[in-house]
Tab-separated table of C-alpha atoms in Angstrom:
chain	number	residue	atom	x	y	z
A	287	MET	CA	-0.148	0.111	0.270
A	288	SER	CA	1.332	3.555	-0.601
A	289	ALA	CA	-0.475	6.755	0.172
A	290	ARG	CA	-1.022	9.327	-1.333
A	291	ARG	CA	-2.907	12.706	-0.441
A	292	ILE	CA	-4.498	12.980	-3.990
A	293	LEU	CA	-4.945	10.279	-6.495
A	294	ILE	CA	-6.094	11.024	-10.105
A	295	VAL	CA	-7.850	8.146	-12.629
A	296	GLY	CA	-6.997	9.148	-15.678
A	297	ALA	CA	-4.304	10.728	-17.793
A	298	GLY	CA	-6.488	12.892	-20.758
A	299	ALA	CA	-6.718	15.949	-21.097
A	300	SER	CA	-8.598	16.849	-17.543
A	301	GLY	CA	-6.189	13.987	-15.734
A	302	ILE	CA	-3.567	16.447	-17.002
A	303	ALA	CA	-5.188	19.766	-16.753
A	304	ALA	CA	-6.016	19.073	-13.120
A	305	ALA	CA	-2.168	17.591	-12.271
A	306	ALA	CA	-0.941	20.688	-13.537
A	307	ARG	CA	-2.496	22.678	-11.518
A	308	LEU	CA	-2.235	21.162	-7.982
A	309	TYR	CA	1.653	20.953	-9.065
A	310	GLU	CA	1.607	24.847	-9.809
A	311	ASN	CA	-0.102	25.526	-6.589
A	312	GLY	CA	2.215	23.359	-4.701
A	313	LEU	CA	-0.134	20.471	-3.824
A	314	THR	CA	2.643	18.019	-5.576
A	315	ASN	CA	1.686	14.624	-3.752
A	316	PHE	CA	-0.309	13.137	-6.362
A	317	GLN	CA	-0.176	10.739	-8.613
A	318	ILE	CA	-2.483	9.805	-12.097
A	319	LEU	CA	-3.452	6.519	-12.422
A	320	GLU	CA	-3.382	5.672	-16.575
A	321	ALA	CA	-5.424	2.305	-17.868
A	322	THR	CA	-3.268	2.622	-21.070
A	323	ASP	CA	0.254	3.402	-22.202
A	324	ARG	CA	0.341	6.441	-23.492
A	325	ILE	CA	-0.771	10.417	-21.757
A	326	GLY	CA	-3.605	12.024	-23.938
A	327	GLY	CA	-6.561	9.835	-23.736
A	328	ARG	CA	-9.012	10.710	-26.492
A	329	ILE	CA	-6.460	12.880	-28.166
A	330	ASN	CA	-4.173	10.517	-29.861
A	331	THR	CA	-1.694	11.666	-32.349
A	332	ILE	CA	0.730	9.448	-34.147
A	333	PRO	CA	3.009	9.478	-36.896
A	334	PHE	CA	1.578	8.596	-40.554
A	335	GLY	CA	1.944	10.121	-43.473
A	336	VAL	CA	4.930	13.240	-43.827
A	337	ASN	CA	4.489	14.029	-39.843
A	338	MET	CA	1.477	13.900	-36.986
A	339	ILE	CA	-2.466	12.803	-37.595
A	340	ASP	CA	-4.983	12.654	-34.880
A	341	LEU	CA	-7.041	9.554	-34.318
A	342	GLY	CA	-9.102	11.376	-31.405
A	343	ALA	CA	-9.292	14.582	-31.124
A	344	GLN	CA	-8.066	17.015	-34.067
A	345	TRP	CA	-9.532	20.804	-34.324
A	346	CYS	CA	-9.483	23.374	-31.632
A	347	HIS	CA	-12.797	24.601	-31.535
A	348	GLY	CA	-13.174	28.287	-31.298
A	349	GLU	CA	-11.676	31.488	-29.552
A	350	LYS	CA	-12.856	32.964	-26.692
A	351	ASN	CA	-13.625	31.131	-23.501
A	352	ASN	CA	-12.034	28.153	-24.687
A	353	ALA	CA	-8.982	26.857	-22.338
A	354	VAL	CA	-7.208	25.164	-25.090
A	355	HIS	CA	-6.894	28.458	-27.096
A	356	GLU	CA	-5.848	30.710	-24.330
A	357	LEU	CA	-2.598	27.917	-24.324
A	358	ALA	CA	-2.336	28.146	-28.264
A	359	GLY	CA	-3.864	31.136	-29.366
A	360	PRO	CA	-1.228	33.492	-27.834
A	361	LEU	CA	2.195	31.233	-28.773
A	362	GLY	CA	1.170	31.435	-32.613
A	363	LEU	CA	0.176	27.483	-32.720
A	364	LEU	CA	-2.327	27.223	-34.316
A	365	GLU	CA	-3.562	28.240	-37.674
A	366	SER	CA	-7.166	27.802	-39.789
A	367	SER	CA	-8.056	24.146	-40.854
A	368	ILE	CA	-7.588	23.520	-44.436
A	369	VAL	CA	-11.895	22.273	-43.881
A	370	SER	CA	-13.251	25.617	-42.470
A	371	SER	CA	-13.186	26.564	-46.864
A	372	GLY	CA	-14.164	24.310	-49.968
A	373	ASN	CA	-17.538	22.677	-48.860
A	374	VAL	CA	-18.209	20.362	-51.797
A	375	LEU	CA	-21.619	18.010	-52.083
A	376	VAL	CA	-20.650	14.761	-53.810
A	377	LYS	CA	-24.158	12.855	-55.293
A	378	SER	CA	-23.646	9.122	-55.384
A	379	THR	CA	-24.385	9.354	-59.014
A	380	GLY	CA	-20.407	10.658	-59.514
A	381	GLU	CA	-22.587	14.729	-59.890
A	382	THR	CA	-21.009	17.531	-57.745
A	383	VAL	CA	-23.820	20.209	-56.707
A	384	PRO	CA	-23.171	23.968	-58.036
A	385	ASN	CA	-21.151	25.421	-55.479
A	386	GLU	CA	-24.124	28.436	-55.937
A	387	ILE	CA	-26.704	25.914	-54.500
A	388	THR	CA	-24.219	24.235	-51.942
A	389	GLU	CA	-23.703	28.028	-50.187
A	390	ARG	CA	-27.330	28.235	-50.283
A	391	LEU	CA	-28.303	24.870	-48.986
A	392	MET	CA	-25.453	26.004	-46.137
A	393	ALA	CA	-26.100	28.889	-45.306
A	394	VAL	CA	-30.470	27.914	-44.780
A	395	ALA	CA	-28.887	25.251	-42.168
A	396	GLU	CA	-26.397	27.346	-40.841
A	397	GLY	CA	-29.414	29.415	-40.056
A	398	ILE	CA	-31.429	27.207	-38.576
A	399	MET	CA	-29.244	25.973	-36.463
A	400	GLU	CA	-28.049	29.251	-35.126
A	401	ALA	CA	-31.591	30.731	-34.603
A	402	GLU	CA	-32.886	31.676	-30.976
A	403	ASP	CA	-35.981	29.970	-31.188
A	404	MET	CA	-34.348	26.332	-30.914
A	405	SER	CA	-34.073	27.208	-27.084
A	406	SER	CA	-37.686	27.407	-26.387
A	407	TYR	CA	-38.800	24.860	-28.844
A	408	ASP	CA	-40.301	21.717	-27.673
A	409	GLY	CA	-39.325	18.911	-29.250
A	410	THR	CA	-36.800	17.569	-31.124
A	411	LEU	CA	-33.650	18.490	-32.767
A	412	GLY	CA	-34.775	16.744	-36.130
A	413	ASP	CA	-38.242	17.784	-35.662
A	414	TYR	CA	-37.023	21.649	-35.230
A	415	PHE	CA	-34.509	21.049	-38.299
A	416	THR	CA	-37.016	19.762	-40.482
A	417	GLU	CA	-40.418	21.596	-40.368
A	418	ARG	CA	-38.248	25.272	-40.466
A	419	PHE	CA	-35.332	23.558	-43.341
A	420	MET	CA	-38.866	22.521	-45.727
A	421	LYS	CA	-40.823	25.716	-44.860
A	422	ILE	CA	-37.907	28.126	-45.916
A	423	VAL	CA	-37.081	25.848	-49.325
A	424	THR	CA	-40.340	25.959	-50.452
A	425	ASP	CA	-40.257	29.609	-50.573
A	426	ALA	CA	-40.508	30.765	-54.602
A	427	LYS	CA	-36.697	31.754	-54.042
A	428	MET	CA	-35.679	28.457	-53.070
A	429	LYS	CA	-37.594	26.657	-56.489
A	430	ASP	CA	-35.027	26.407	-59.104
A	431	ILE	CA	-33.378	24.188	-56.301
A	432	ASN	CA	-34.419	20.430	-57.208
A	433	ARG	CA	-36.820	19.020	-54.684
A	434	GLU	CA	-34.664	15.068	-55.044
A	435	LEU	CA	-32.044	17.334	-53.875
A	436	ILE	CA	-33.485	18.966	-51.100
A	437	GLN	CA	-33.706	15.549	-49.918
A	438	GLN	CA	-30.831	14.310	-50.469
A	439	PHE	CA	-29.619	17.289	-48.432
A	440	LEU	CA	-32.199	16.832	-45.736
A	441	ARG	CA	-30.554	13.255	-45.465
A	442	PHE	CA	-26.669	14.167	-45.383
A	443	TYR	CA	-27.457	17.314	-42.837
A	444	GLU	CA	-28.660	15.151	-40.452
A	445	ASN	CA	-25.821	12.719	-40.611
A	446	TYR	CA	-23.017	15.565	-40.276
A	447	GLN	CA	-25.449	16.671	-37.044
A	448	GLN	CA	-24.998	13.158	-35.769
A	449	GLY	CA	-21.017	13.167	-35.717
A	450	TYR	CA	-21.239	16.509	-34.912
A	451	ILE	CA	-23.104	16.392	-31.835
A	452	ALA	CA	-22.093	12.089	-31.827
A	453	ILE	CA	-25.269	11.467	-31.080
A	454	ASP	CA	-26.847	8.109	-33.452
A	455	SER	CA	-30.522	10.102	-34.087
A	456	TRP	CA	-30.877	13.703	-34.220
A	457	TYR	CA	-34.522	13.350	-32.780
A	458	ASN	CA	-32.920	11.920	-29.994
A	459	LEU	CA	-32.391	14.722	-28.433
A	460	SER	CA	-34.349	17.670	-27.558
A	461	ALA	CA	-33.589	21.426	-29.874
A	462	SER	CA	-33.656	23.231	-26.695
A	463	SER	CA	-30.487	21.041	-24.498
A	464	LEU	CA	-28.571	21.582	-28.163
A	465	ALA	CA	-29.585	25.656	-28.075
A	466	ALA	CA	-28.169	25.495	-23.959
A	467	TYR	CA	-25.034	24.473	-24.961
A	468	GLU	CA	-22.603	27.457	-25.495
A	469	ASP	CA	-20.084	27.295	-28.662
A	470	CYS	CA	-16.598	29.860	-28.296
A	471	GLU	CA	-16.772	32.249	-30.508
A	472	GLY	CA	-14.582	32.694	-33.592
A	473	ASP	CA	-13.204	30.557	-36.002
A	474	GLN	CA	-14.402	26.736	-34.895
A	475	ALA	CA	-11.808	24.443	-37.402
A	476	LEU	CA	-8.273	26.005	-35.885
A	477	SER	CA	-5.401	23.104	-36.405
A	478	TRP	CA	-1.748	22.405	-35.071
A	479	MET	CA	0.266	23.391	-38.144
A	480	GLY	CA	0.852	19.535	-38.622
A	481	LYS	CA	1.920	19.191	-34.829
A	482	GLY	CA	-1.441	16.895	-34.012
A	483	TYR	CA	-2.745	18.146	-30.820
A	484	LYS	CA	-1.081	16.260	-28.750
A	485	SER	CA	0.638	19.712	-28.161
A	486	VAL	CA	-1.771	20.860	-25.771
A	487	LEU	CA	-0.405	18.361	-23.545
A	488	ASP	CA	3.020	19.607	-23.861
A	489	LEU	CA	1.558	22.966	-23.159
A	490	LEU	CA	-0.303	21.747	-19.897
A	491	MET	CA	2.849	20.516	-18.509
A	492	LYS	CA	4.934	23.434	-19.999
A	493	LYS	CA	7.743	21.044	-21.842
A	494	HIS	CA	6.552	22.380	-25.332
A	495	PRO	CA	9.322	24.059	-27.172
A	496	ALA	CA	7.518	27.454	-27.552
A	497	GLN	CA	7.627	28.139	-23.796
A	498	SER	CA	10.649	28.738	-21.110
A	499	SER	CA	9.126	27.716	-18.038
A	500	GLU	CA	9.932	25.143	-15.843
A	501	PRO	CA	8.578	21.673	-17.187
A	502	ILE	CA	6.376	20.622	-14.603
A	503	PRO	CA	6.995	16.311	-13.563
A	504	ILE	CA	3.771	14.999	-14.927
A	505	GLU	CA	4.577	11.802	-16.519
A	506	ASP	CA	6.709	10.728	-13.756
A	507	LYS	CA	3.673	10.832	-11.290
A	508	THR	CA	1.904	9.202	-13.321
A	509	LEU	CA	1.532	4.770	-13.689
A	510	PHE	CA	0.890	3.217	-17.025
A	511	ASN	CA	-1.677	-0.019	-16.956
A	512	LYS	CA	-3.314	0.724	-14.201
A	513	THR	CA	-6.899	-0.314	-14.498
A	514	VAL	CA	-8.883	0.726	-11.820
A	515	SER	CA	-11.349	-1.821	-10.723
A	516	ASN	CA	-12.978	-0.563	-7.363
A	517	ILE	CA	-12.743	2.520	-5.368
A	518	ASN	CA	-13.658	2.319	-1.507
A	519	TRP	CA	-14.653	5.472	0.022
A	520	ALA	CA	-16.687	6.211	3.373
A	521	LYS	CA	-18.411	8.968	4.690
A	522	VAL	CA	-16.331	9.639	7.822
A	523	PRO	CA	-13.624	12.488	8.308
A	524	ASP	CA	-9.907	11.574	7.895
A	525	SER	CA	-11.184	7.977	6.515
A	526	PRO	CA	-8.924	6.988	3.378
A	527	VAL	CA	-9.895	6.419	-0.255
A	528	THR	CA	-8.667	3.105	-1.412
A	529	VAL	CA	-8.341	2.844	-5.071
A	530	ARG	CA	-7.286	-0.858	-6.684
A	531	CYS	CA	-6.137	-1.729	-9.511
A	532	THR	CA	-7.030	-5.182	-11.654
A	533	ASP	CA	-3.035	-6.186	-11.538
A	534	GLY	CA	-4.021	-6.975	-7.455
A	535	SER	CA	-1.531	-3.334	-6.160
A	536	SER	CA	-3.560	-0.711	-4.505
A	537	TYR	CA	-3.398	2.920	-2.972
A	538	ASP	CA	-5.160	4.975	-0.295
A	539	ALA	CA	-5.448	8.702	-1.013
A	540	ASN	CA	-7.610	11.730	0.934
A	541	HIS	CA	-9.119	12.705	-2.355
A	542	VAL	CA	-9.769	11.091	-5.712
A	543	ILE	CA	-10.575	12.915	-8.880
A	544	ILE	CA	-11.859	10.690	-10.999
A	545	THR	CA	-11.393	11.504	-15.202
A	546	THR	CA	-12.421	8.799	-16.815
A	547	SER	CA	-14.872	8.668	-20.071
A	548	VAL	CA	-18.934	8.948	-18.753
A	549	GLY	CA	-18.268	5.627	-21.098
A	550	VAL	CA	-16.392	3.564	-19.045
A	551	LEU	CA	-18.808	4.737	-16.077
A	552	LYS	CA	-21.790	3.502	-17.516
A	553	GLU	CA	-20.334	-0.577	-17.933
A	554	ASN	CA	-18.955	-0.190	-14.540
A	555	PHE	CA	-20.165	2.692	-12.396
A	556	THR	CA	-22.854	-0.213	-10.119
A	557	THR	CA	-19.289	-2.468	-9.846
A	558	LEU	CA	-16.773	0.764	-9.133
A	559	PHE	CA	-17.828	2.443	-6.130
A	560	ASN	CA	-18.571	1.221	-2.565
A	561	PRO	CA	-20.241	2.367	-1.195
A	562	GLU	CA	-22.682	2.365	-4.240
A	563	LEU	CA	-23.129	6.012	-5.935
A	564	PRO	CA	-26.234	8.091	-4.602
A	565	MET	CA	-29.562	7.756	-7.249
A	566	ILE	CA	-28.795	12.011	-8.614
A	567	LYS	CA	-25.211	10.609	-9.559
A	568	GLN	CA	-26.210	7.398	-10.611
A	569	ASN	CA	-29.005	9.273	-12.981
A	570	ALA	CA	-26.309	11.533	-14.423
A	571	ILE	CA	-23.892	8.615	-15.309
A	572	ARG	CA	-26.483	6.782	-17.410
A	573	GLY	CA	-28.577	9.688	-19.108
A	574	ILE	CA	-25.754	11.828	-20.319
A	575	HIS	CA	-24.566	10.180	-23.615
A	576	LEU	CA	-21.491	8.908	-25.184
A	577	GLY	CA	-21.827	8.913	-28.962
A	578	THR	CA	-19.133	7.133	-32.105
A	579	VAL	CA	-17.509	9.254	-33.901
A	580	ASN	CA	-14.236	7.792	-35.412
A	581	LYS	CA	-11.853	8.194	-38.463
A	582	ILE	CA	-10.620	6.475	-41.091
A	583	ILE	CA	-7.329	8.291	-42.518
A	584	MET	CA	-5.779	6.274	-45.850
A	585	GLU	CA	-3.084	7.492	-47.659
A	586	PHE	CA	-3.088	7.399	-51.521
A	587	GLU	CA	0.088	7.144	-53.859
A	588	LYS	CA	-1.284	9.951	-55.561
A	589	PRO	CA	-4.508	12.228	-54.625
A	590	PHE	CA	-7.143	12.121	-56.689
A	591	TRP	CA	-9.040	14.970	-54.836
A	592	THR	CA	-6.254	18.338	-55.138
A	593	ASP	CA	-8.276	20.106	-57.181
A	594	LYS	CA	-11.804	19.742	-55.745
A	595	GLY	CA	-12.884	20.481	-52.722
A	596	ASN	CA	-11.552	20.016	-49.027
A	597	THR	CA	-14.528	18.333	-47.628
A	598	PHE	CA	-16.851	16.615	-49.260
A	599	GLY	CA	-20.271	15.430	-47.877
A	600	LEU	CA	-21.968	13.076	-49.554
A	601	LEU	CA	-25.370	12.501	-50.764
A	602	TRP	CA	-26.538	9.693	-51.687
A	603	ASP	CA	-29.457	8.643	-54.068
A	604	ALA	CA	-32.732	7.765	-52.328
A	605	GLU	CA	-32.362	4.129	-54.312
A	606	GLU	CA	-28.946	3.764	-53.785
A	607	LEU	CA	-29.131	4.267	-50.640
A	608	GLU	CA	-31.834	1.305	-50.055
A	609	ASN	CA	-29.591	-0.860	-52.621
A	610	ILE	CA	-26.396	-0.509	-50.503
A	611	GLN	CA	-28.766	-1.112	-46.812
A	612	VAL	CA	-29.164	-4.916	-47.995
A	613	SER	CA	-25.796	-4.885	-49.002
A	614	ASN	CA	-22.496	-6.050	-47.669
A	615	TYR	CA	-22.128	-2.382	-47.621
A	616	ALA	CA	-24.179	-1.364	-45.478
A	617	TRP	CA	-22.190	0.043	-42.711
A	618	THR	CA	-20.945	2.373	-45.275
A	619	GLU	CA	-23.771	5.055	-45.048
A	620	GLY	CA	-22.091	6.134	-41.846
A	621	ALA	CA	-19.722	8.161	-43.491
A	622	SER	CA	-20.877	11.591	-43.733
A	623	ALA	CA	-18.433	13.434	-45.544
A	624	PHE	CA	-14.185	12.734	-46.840
A	625	PHE	CA	-12.344	15.425	-45.914
A	626	LYS	CA	-8.592	16.199	-46.246
A	627	ILE	CA	-5.987	16.903	-43.955
A	628	ASP	CA	-3.862	19.886	-42.865
A	629	ARG	CA	-0.580	19.781	-43.994
A	630	GLN	CA	-0.708	16.092	-45.628
A	631	PRO	CA	-2.002	16.438	-49.037
A	632	ASN	CA	-1.548	12.660	-49.641
A	633	LEU	CA	-4.230	12.349	-47.211
A	634	LEU	CA	-8.001	11.426	-47.201
A	635	ALA	CA	-10.498	10.961	-44.279
A	636	ALA	CA	-13.723	9.854	-43.851
A	637	TRP	CA	-16.538	10.235	-40.636
A	638	MET	CA	-17.518	7.453	-39.711
A	639	ILE	CA	-20.624	8.202	-36.831
A	640	GLY	CA	-23.306	5.814	-35.412
A	641	LYS	CA	-24.232	2.429	-34.928
A	642	GLU	CA	-22.353	2.208	-38.771
A	643	GLY	CA	-19.422	4.043	-37.000
A	644	ARG	CA	-19.438	0.988	-34.629
A	645	GLN	CA	-19.930	-1.519	-37.053
A	646	THR	CA	-16.962	-0.796	-38.576
A	647	GLU	CA	-14.944	-1.266	-35.686
A	648	LEU	CA	-15.193	-4.586	-36.120
A	649	LEU	CA	-14.656	-5.321	-39.463
A	650	SER	CA	-11.467	-6.084	-40.951
A	651	ASP	CA	-8.712	-3.198	-42.235
A	652	ARG	CA	-9.364	-5.280	-45.896
A	653	GLU	CA	-13.215	-4.484	-45.664
A	654	VAL	CA	-12.569	-1.166	-44.737
A	655	ILE	CA	-10.967	-0.469	-47.850
A	656	GLU	CA	-12.766	-2.242	-50.104
A	657	GLY	CA	-15.961	-0.324	-48.509
A	658	MET	CA	-14.062	2.844	-48.957
A	659	MET	CA	-12.838	2.682	-52.637
A	660	PHE	CA	-16.529	1.342	-53.324
A	661	LEU	CA	-18.127	5.168	-51.361
A	662	LEU	CA	-14.413	6.767	-53.478
A	663	LYS	CA	-16.109	5.169	-56.714
A	664	LYS	CA	-19.410	5.848	-56.158
A	665	PHE	CA	-19.050	9.745	-55.222
A	666	PHE	CA	-15.943	9.975	-57.951
A	667	LYS	CA	-16.823	8.377	-61.047
A	668	ASN	CA	-14.721	9.925	-63.333
A	669	GLU	CA	-11.779	9.826	-61.309
A	670	HIS	CA	-9.162	6.686	-61.393
A	671	ILE	CA	-8.763	5.686	-58.632
A	672	GLU	CA	-6.031	3.637	-56.910
A	673	GLU	CA	-6.375	1.819	-53.636
A	674	PRO	CA	-4.731	3.873	-51.016
A	675	VAL	CA	-0.765	2.098	-49.697
A	676	LYS	CA	-1.929	2.787	-45.565
A	677	ILE	CA	-5.001	3.165	-43.819
A	678	VAL	CA	-5.475	4.004	-40.055
A	679	ARG	CA	-8.983	4.125	-38.479
A	680	SER	CA	-9.985	4.753	-34.627
A	681	LYS	CA	-11.925	2.455	-32.652
A	682	TRP	CA	-13.424	4.062	-29.830
A	683	SER	CA	-17.109	2.748	-29.145
A	684	THR	CA	-14.779	-1.175	-28.896
A	685	ASP	CA	-11.584	0.266	-26.418
A	686	ARG	CA	-12.461	-0.961	-23.158
A	687	ASN	CA	-11.378	2.261	-21.993
A	688	PHE	CA	-13.043	4.790	-23.832
A	689	ARG	CA	-16.362	2.794	-25.158
A	690	GLY	CA	-17.443	6.236	-27.288
A	691	SER	CA	-15.881	9.356	-28.653
A	692	TYR	CA	-17.604	12.301	-26.940
A	693	SER	CA	-20.712	12.822	-24.853
A	694	SER	CA	-23.587	14.878	-25.973
A	695	HIS	CA	-27.202	15.229	-23.697
A	696	SER	CA	-30.502	13.169	-25.176
A	697	LEU	CA	-33.584	12.594	-24.607
A	698	ALA	CA	-32.428	10.419	-21.723
A	699	THR	CA	-30.865	13.440	-20.069
A	700	ASP	CA	-34.061	14.792	-20.072
A	701	GLN	CA	-35.832	12.222	-18.763
A	702	LEU	CA	-33.973	11.447	-15.859
A	703	ASN	CA	-34.009	15.027	-14.869
A	704	THR	CA	-30.163	15.248	-15.464
A	705	SER	CA	-27.264	16.505	-16.549
A	706	SER	CA	-23.520	17.118	-16.407
A	707	ASP	CA	-23.782	19.687	-13.425
A	708	ASP	CA	-24.967	16.644	-11.815
A	709	LEU	CA	-21.714	14.218	-12.933
A	710	ALA	CA	-19.723	16.878	-11.763
A	711	VAL	CA	-20.851	17.328	-8.099
A	712	PRO	CA	-18.319	16.246	-5.853
A	713	LEU	CA	-18.980	13.591	-2.607
A	714	THR	CA	-17.614	14.511	0.881
A	715	ASP	CA	-17.558	13.189	4.176
A	716	CYS	CA	-20.285	14.046	6.699
A	717	LEU	CA	-18.092	17.524	6.933
A	718	GLY	CA	-17.835	17.734	3.492
A	719	ILE	CA	-15.023	17.875	2.706
A	720	PRO	CA	-14.861	16.484	-1.333
A	721	VAL	CA	-13.468	12.971	-1.291
A	722	LEU	CA	-14.603	12.023	-4.607
A	723	LEU	CA	-14.345	14.592	-7.450
A	724	PHE	CA	-15.603	14.438	-11.207
A	725	ALA	CA	-13.899	15.808	-13.834
A	726	GLY	CA	-13.499	14.700	-17.816
A	727	GLU	CA	-15.295	16.652	-21.062
A	728	ALA	CA	-18.740	15.167	-19.578
A	729	THR	CA	-19.045	17.094	-17.006
A	730	ASN	CA	-18.505	20.083	-18.465
A	731	GLN	CA	-22.326	22.035	-18.731
A	732	LYS	CA	-21.405	24.079	-20.930
A	733	GLN	CA	-18.883	22.816	-23.088
A	734	TYR	CA	-18.963	19.101	-23.090
A	735	GLY	CA	-17.869	16.587	-25.531
A	736	THR	CA	-14.665	19.297	-25.775
A	737	VAL	CA	-11.141	18.973	-24.981
A	738	HIS	CA	-11.370	22.741	-23.680
A	739	GLY	CA	-13.943	21.849	-21.910
A	740	ALA	CA	-12.199	18.637	-20.660
A	741	ILE	CA	-9.744	21.037	-19.861
A	742	GLY	CA	-11.866	23.178	-17.619
A	743	SER	CA	-12.612	20.411	-15.602
A	744	GLY	CA	-9.788	19.773	-14.576
A	745	ASN	CA	-8.710	23.000	-13.633
A	746	ARG	CA	-12.081	22.970	-11.676
A	747	GLU	CA	-11.764	20.341	-9.754
A	748	ALA	CA	-7.935	20.938	-8.853
A	749	ASP	CA	-9.171	24.567	-7.779
A	750	ARG	CA	-11.668	23.128	-5.737
A	751	LEU	CA	-8.786	21.517	-3.485
A	752	ILE	CA	-6.430	24.428	-3.794
A	753	LYS	CA	-9.188	26.144	-1.990
A	754	LEU	CA	-9.697	23.673	0.826
A	755	TYR	CA	-5.826	23.148	1.610
A	756	LYS	CA	-5.561	27.329	1.451
A	757	LYS	CA	-8.112	27.277	4.285
């Protein structure tokens, strides 16, 4: 048994942020228990192609009130991503939708998503968007747009939003709950200049080349391959929390900051905590959704898309879609778009979302390549397309250390009358001293589903302990 004042479960963005904040404020008697063999969690930057790619978090979303931008922006480490412009819609017939029509349809869609009346709408996002979209596109000013194209775009935009929000259907969340989410103002797709999102971990630990301060030795305080199996705690003052791992080791602490994904909590909360969590906490874990958004990143000998655009939204012909839904390629319906990778001219990536995204994780690389070639040859009929020389892909949902990509609020969240705030509330002893503290992107009520939300939550729980010990 080894005693530590503070234990942090998980070395993702929130765990690293909490550790750095504690260290900088003199609370250095902590240890991190990490289930995998690396830091970063759902930040996973790897070498691929000519430099680095991100299998998880990829862009900094926004600038104002954004913890990531506050770290990286002033140091000039971010640039507008290639995907910020050059959006193209391509049909399964091989046709490209004219730019002028694409821009009009996207402008209508974005206007609906940003409208103030969403917050007071009593219904699902799917109902809200479809009602308004169909009303606008039947207006005389939109009569020149083919009705079939309207339906194809509606299907595409549903897929797009499901990937953006990380939910299986936009009929499974209320419009008002999405309206309560706070986007950070500014550029929504800032890239890391080919260096990858792991840069933010280096910034948190003060070890980035652009920084001059003394590095924080967080990795030295991290134990890897430590999967937590049980957290035994009591409401009795000064009673230590005992954290046990699957390898038989155990660690005592006065406080434990738990940063594991809500997917891992969903799978394990009934056995993970002793005594069991209060019902308000159980409902939060049950109610918050953890969606699937995966990437398939392909490296080609020669890019065929160079002059065509930067992001390719896929518009299915209704009959063709019905045909693939009963074929071996049914899972390819989960590909909502292809997109270029910044500073990697030979790479093209596909978004894989929802239940099809989960199905794809179970396929072999060979099956995935065949499916991608099927899609590429269908949507880019006039191009000569060779197989990719190499692929890499994420499998967030089947990974027992994550069980999904990022969180969102669903109808279940509303039905259980719960929220990220309920997940964030610490469990205290009978004197009100926080014993179990909860961090991670899913605990951030206004910024869930993001790295900046994760970092903010780690800072929040570290500050809670800093304030306690300053007293």
